[in-house]
CSV table of C-alpha atoms in Angstrom, one decimal:
chain,number,residue,atom,x,y,z
U,1,MET,CA,176.9,69.6,176.6
U,2,SER,CA,174.7,72.7,176.0
U,3,THR,CA,177.6,75.1,176.8
U,4,VAL,CA,179.8,73.3,174.3
U,5,SER,CA,177.2,73.5,171.5
U,6,ARG,CA,176.7,77.2,172.2
U,7,ASN,CA,180.4,77.9,172.1
U,8,THR,CA,180.8,76.2,168.7
U,9,LYS,CA,177.7,77.8,167.4
U,10,ARG,CA,178.6,81.4,168.1
U,11,PRO,CA,181.7,81.8,165.9
U,12,THR,CA,180.1,80.1,163.0
U,13,GLN,CA,177.2,82.5,163.2
U,14,ARG,CA,179.6,85.4,163.2
U,15,PHE,CA,181.5,84.0,160.2
U,16,ALA,CA,178.2,83.7,158.4
U,17,GLN,CA,177.4,87.4,159.1
U,18,MET,CA,180.8,88.4,157.9
U,19,ALA,CA,180.3,86.4,154.7
U,20,GLN,CA,177.0,88.2,154.1
U,21,LYS,CA,178.6,91.6,154.5
U,22,LYS,CA,181.3,90.9,152.0
U,23,PRO,CA,180.8,93.2,149.0
U,24,VAL,CA,179.7,91.6,145.7
U,25,LYS,CA,182.6,91.1,143.3
U,26,ASN,CA,182.7,93.9,140.9
U,27,GLN,CA,182.9,92.6,137.4
U,28,VAL,CA,182.9,96.0,135.7
U,29,VAL,CA,186.6,96.7,136.3
U,30,PHE,CA,188.8,95.8,133.4
U,31,PHE,CA,192.1,96.6,131.8
U,32,ASP,CA,194.3,95.4,129.0
U,33,TYR,CA,198.0,95.8,128.6
U,34,ARG,CA,197.6,96.6,124.9
U,35,ASP,CA,195.5,99.7,125.4
U,36,GLU,CA,196.7,102.9,126.9
U,37,ARG,CA,193.2,104.2,127.7
U,38,LYS,CA,192.3,101.1,129.6
U,39,LEU,CA,195.4,101.5,131.9
U,40,LYS,CA,195.2,105.2,132.4
U,41,ARG,CA,192.7,104.8,135.2
U,42,PHE,CA,195.1,102.7,137.3
U,43,ILE,CA,198.2,105.0,137.1
U,44,ASN,CA,198.6,108.5,138.5
U,45,GLU,CA,199.9,111.6,136.6
U,46,GLN,CA,203.5,110.6,137.5
U,47,GLY,CA,202.9,107.1,135.9
U,48,LYS,CA,202.9,105.3,139.2
U,49,ILE,CA,200.6,102.3,139.9
U,50,ILE,CA,197.7,103.1,142.1
U,51,PRO,CA,197.5,100.9,145.2
U,52,ARG,CA,194.9,98.3,145.9
U,53,ARG,CA,193.2,100.3,148.7
U,54,ILE,CA,192.2,102.9,146.1
U,55,THR,CA,191.6,100.8,143.0
U,56,GLY,CA,189.5,98.4,145.0
U,57,LEU,CA,190.7,95.4,143.0
U,58,SER,CA,191.0,92.0,144.5
U,59,ALA,CA,194.5,90.7,145.2
U,60,LYS,CA,194.3,88.4,142.1
U,61,GLU,CA,193.2,91.3,139.9
U,62,GLN,CA,195.8,93.7,141.3
U,63,ARG,CA,198.6,91.1,140.6
U,64,LEU,CA,197.5,90.9,137.0
U,65,LEU,CA,197.2,94.7,136.9
U,66,THR,CA,200.8,95.4,138.0
U,67,LYS,CA,202.1,92.8,135.5
U,68,SER,CA,200.0,94.4,132.7
U,69,ILE,CA,201.3,97.9,133.6
U,70,LYS,CA,204.9,96.6,133.5
U,71,TRP,CA,204.4,94.9,130.2
U,72,ALA,CA,202.8,98.1,128.8
U,73,ARG,CA,205.7,100.2,130.0
U,74,HIS,CA,208.2,97.9,128.3
U,75,LEU,CA,206.3,98.2,125.0
U,76,ALA,CA,206.2,102.0,125.3
U,77,ILE,CA,202.4,102.1,125.5
U,78,ILE,CA,202.5,104.0,128.8
U,79,PRO,CA,205.5,106.0,130.1
U,80,PHE,CA,207.7,104.8,133.0
U,81,VAL,CA,207.8,108.4,134.3
U,82,SER,CA,205.7,111.3,133.0
U,83,ASP,CA,207.9,114.3,132.6
U,84,GLU,CA,205.1,116.9,133.1
U,85,VAL,CA,205.6,116.8,136.9
U,86,ARG,CA,208.0,119.4,138.2
R,1,MET,CA,201.5,70.8,126.8
R,2,ARG,CA,200.3,73.3,124.2
R,3,LYS,CA,199.4,76.7,125.5
R,4,LEU,CA,198.0,79.8,123.9
R,5,TYR,CA,200.6,82.5,123.6
R,6,GLU,CA,200.4,86.1,122.5
R,7,THR,CA,203.4,87.9,121.1
R,8,THR,CA,203.5,91.7,120.7
R,9,VAL,CA,206.0,93.2,118.3
R,10,VAL,CA,206.8,96.9,118.0
R,11,ILE,CA,208.3,97.6,114.6
R,12,ASN,CA,210.1,100.9,113.9
R,13,GLY,CA,207.4,103.3,112.7
R,14,GLY,CA,209.8,105.4,110.6
R,15,LEU,CA,210.2,102.6,108.1
R,16,GLU,CA,208.3,102.3,104.8
R,17,GLU,CA,204.9,100.6,104.7
R,18,SER,CA,206.0,97.8,102.3
R,19,PHE,CA,209.0,97.0,104.4
R,20,ILE,CA,206.9,96.8,107.6
R,21,GLN,CA,204.4,94.4,105.9
R,22,GLU,CA,207.4,92.3,104.7
R,23,THR,CA,208.7,92.2,108.3
R,24,ILE,CA,205.3,91.1,109.6
R,25,GLU,CA,205.2,88.3,107.0
R,26,LYS,CA,208.6,87.2,108.0
R,27,ILE,CA,207.7,87.0,111.7
R,28,LYS,CA,204.5,85.0,110.8
R,29,ASN,CA,206.6,82.7,108.7
R,30,THR,CA,209.1,82.0,111.5
R,31,ILE,CA,206.2,81.3,113.9
R,32,VAL,CA,204.6,78.8,111.5
R,33,ALA,CA,208.0,77.3,110.7
R,34,GLN,CA,208.5,76.5,114.4
R,35,GLY,CA,205.4,74.2,114.3
R,36,CYS,CA,203.1,76.7,115.9
R,37,GLU,CA,199.5,77.2,115.0
R,38,LEU,CA,198.5,80.8,114.2
R,39,LYS,CA,195.2,81.9,115.9
R,40,SER,CA,194.8,85.5,115.1
R,41,VAL,CA,196.8,88.6,114.0
R,42,LEU,CA,195.8,92.0,115.4
R,43,ASP,CA,197.4,94.8,113.5
R,44,GLN,CA,197.1,98.1,115.5
R,45,GLY,CA,199.1,100.1,113.1
R,46,ARG,CA,201.3,103.1,114.0
R,47,LYS,CA,201.1,104.6,117.4
R,48,GLU,CA,203.1,107.2,119.2
R,49,LEU,CA,205.6,105.7,121.7
R,50,ALA,CA,205.3,106.9,125.3
R,51,TYR,CA,209.0,107.5,125.3
R,52,PRO,CA,211.6,107.6,122.4
R,53,ILE,CA,213.5,104.4,121.7
R,54,ASN,CA,216.7,104.8,119.7
R,55,ASP,CA,215.5,108.3,118.5
R,56,THR,CA,212.3,106.7,117.2
R,57,LYS,CA,209.0,108.4,118.1
R,58,THR,CA,206.4,106.0,116.5
R,59,GLY,CA,206.0,102.3,116.5
R,60,TYR,CA,204.0,99.8,114.5
R,61,TYR,CA,202.1,97.5,116.9
R,62,VAL,CA,201.2,93.9,115.9
R,63,HIS,CA,199.7,91.3,118.3
R,64,ILE,CA,199.9,87.7,117.2
R,65,GLU,CA,198.2,84.8,119.0
R,66,PHE,CA,199.4,81.3,118.5
R,67,MET,CA,199.4,77.8,120.0
R,68,SER,CA,202.7,76.4,121.0
R,69,ASP,CA,204.3,73.9,123.3
R,70,GLY,CA,206.8,76.5,124.5
R,71,THR,CA,210.0,75.2,122.9
R,72,ALA,CA,209.5,77.5,119.9
R,73,ILE,CA,209.5,80.7,121.9
R,74,LYS,CA,213.2,80.7,122.3
R,75,GLU,CA,213.8,80.6,118.6
R,76,ILE,CA,211.1,83.1,117.8
R,77,GLU,CA,212.6,85.6,120.3
R,78,ARG,CA,216.0,85.0,118.9
R,79,GLN,CA,214.7,86.0,115.5
R,80,TYR,CA,213.3,89.2,117.0
R,81,ARG,CA,216.7,90.1,118.4
R,82,LEU,CA,218.3,89.5,115.0
R,83,ASN,CA,215.8,91.7,113.2
R,84,GLU,CA,216.9,95.3,113.4
R,85,SER,CA,213.5,96.8,112.5
R,86,VAL,CA,211.9,95.2,115.7
R,87,ILE,CA,212.5,97.7,118.5
R,88,ARG,CA,210.5,95.9,121.3
R,89,TYR,CA,208.8,92.5,121.7
R,90,LEU,CA,206.9,90.7,124.4
R,91,THR,CA,205.6,87.1,124.6
R,92,VAL,CA,203.0,86.2,127.2
R,93,ILE,CA,201.0,83.1,127.9
R,94,LEU,CA,197.3,83.8,127.6
R,95,ASP,CA,196.2,81.8,130.7
R,96,LYS,CA,192.8,81.6,132.4
R,97,ARG,CA,193.0,84.9,134.3
R,98,MET,CA,194.1,86.8,131.1
R,99,LEU,CA,191.3,85.3,129.0
R,100,GLU,CA,188.8,86.1,131.8
R,101,MET,CA,190.0,89.8,131.7
R,102,ARG,CA,189.7,89.8,127.9
R,103,GLU,CA,186.1,88.7,128.2
R,104,ARG,CA,185.3,91.5,130.7
R,105,VAL,CA,186.9,94.0,128.3
R,106,LEU,CA,184.6,92.7,125.5
R,107,LYS,CA,181.6,92.7,127.8
R,108,TYR,CA,181.9,96.2,129.4
R,109,GLY,CA,184.7,97.9,127.4
R,110,THR,CA,183.1,98.6,124.1
R,111,PRO,CA,180.5,101.2,125.1
R,112,SER,CA,183.0,103.3,127.1
R,113,GLN,CA,185.4,103.3,124.2
R,114,THR,CA,182.9,104.8,121.8
R,115,SER,CA,181.4,107.4,124.1
R,116,GLY,CA,183.5,109.8,126.3
R,117,ASP,CA,186.0,107.9,128.3
R,118,GLU,CA,186.1,110.3,131.3
R,119,GLY,CA,182.4,110.1,132.2
R,120,THR,CA,182.0,106.3,132.2
R,121,GLN,CA,185.3,105.8,134.1
R,122,THR,CA,184.2,108.0,137.0
R,123,ASP,CA,181.0,106.1,137.1
R,124,THR,CA,182.7,102.8,137.6
R,125,VAL,CA,184.9,104.3,140.3
R,126,ALA,CA,181.8,105.5,142.1
R,127,GLU,CA,180.3,102.0,141.9
R,128,GLN,CA,183.4,100.6,143.5
R,129,ALA,CA,183.3,103.1,146.3
R,130,ARG,CA,179.8,101.9,147.3
């Protein structure tokens, strides 16, 4: 009995530790498809969308971001491709 | 089910001011005529396009929020296509995630807009890295 209880206890403890280490959700990141300046941060000089590993957004936020960028491109708020790159 | 929609219209910026205002009125009238309830109209005025569309370099941006049950969208977008002064349009549903993001923009966005953009932006990036 004691071994069983130990086995079930250990993983839950580990999960609890992992949950504690999880970074606090950053509420400061924001963007809006209607404003060029609010999207500039999430595209590089070529006009490409910056990946999640660099923006640090959650999956949910990144999904909204890619959509917002594509809407903004359609409305000619941000370019599809910046021509400054040679 | 009635949902909150937002439609963005880009009108040819090379046209005369009176004609543009007339077009906006016409669009508003079509939305109301379809049984939708207008919530707000955000007139952003002329902006330079990121790329030329039909040899036009500037566009007049108008964002209109309205409540609709979705059946009206088809007719509204058909009217956009018939209108030659409308060069681009987009209609999106303002759902929970969009409204949440809008709130954040209002909460944190205003100070960074007034002061230098560059400095505050690098700060937030640094916060993320931590």
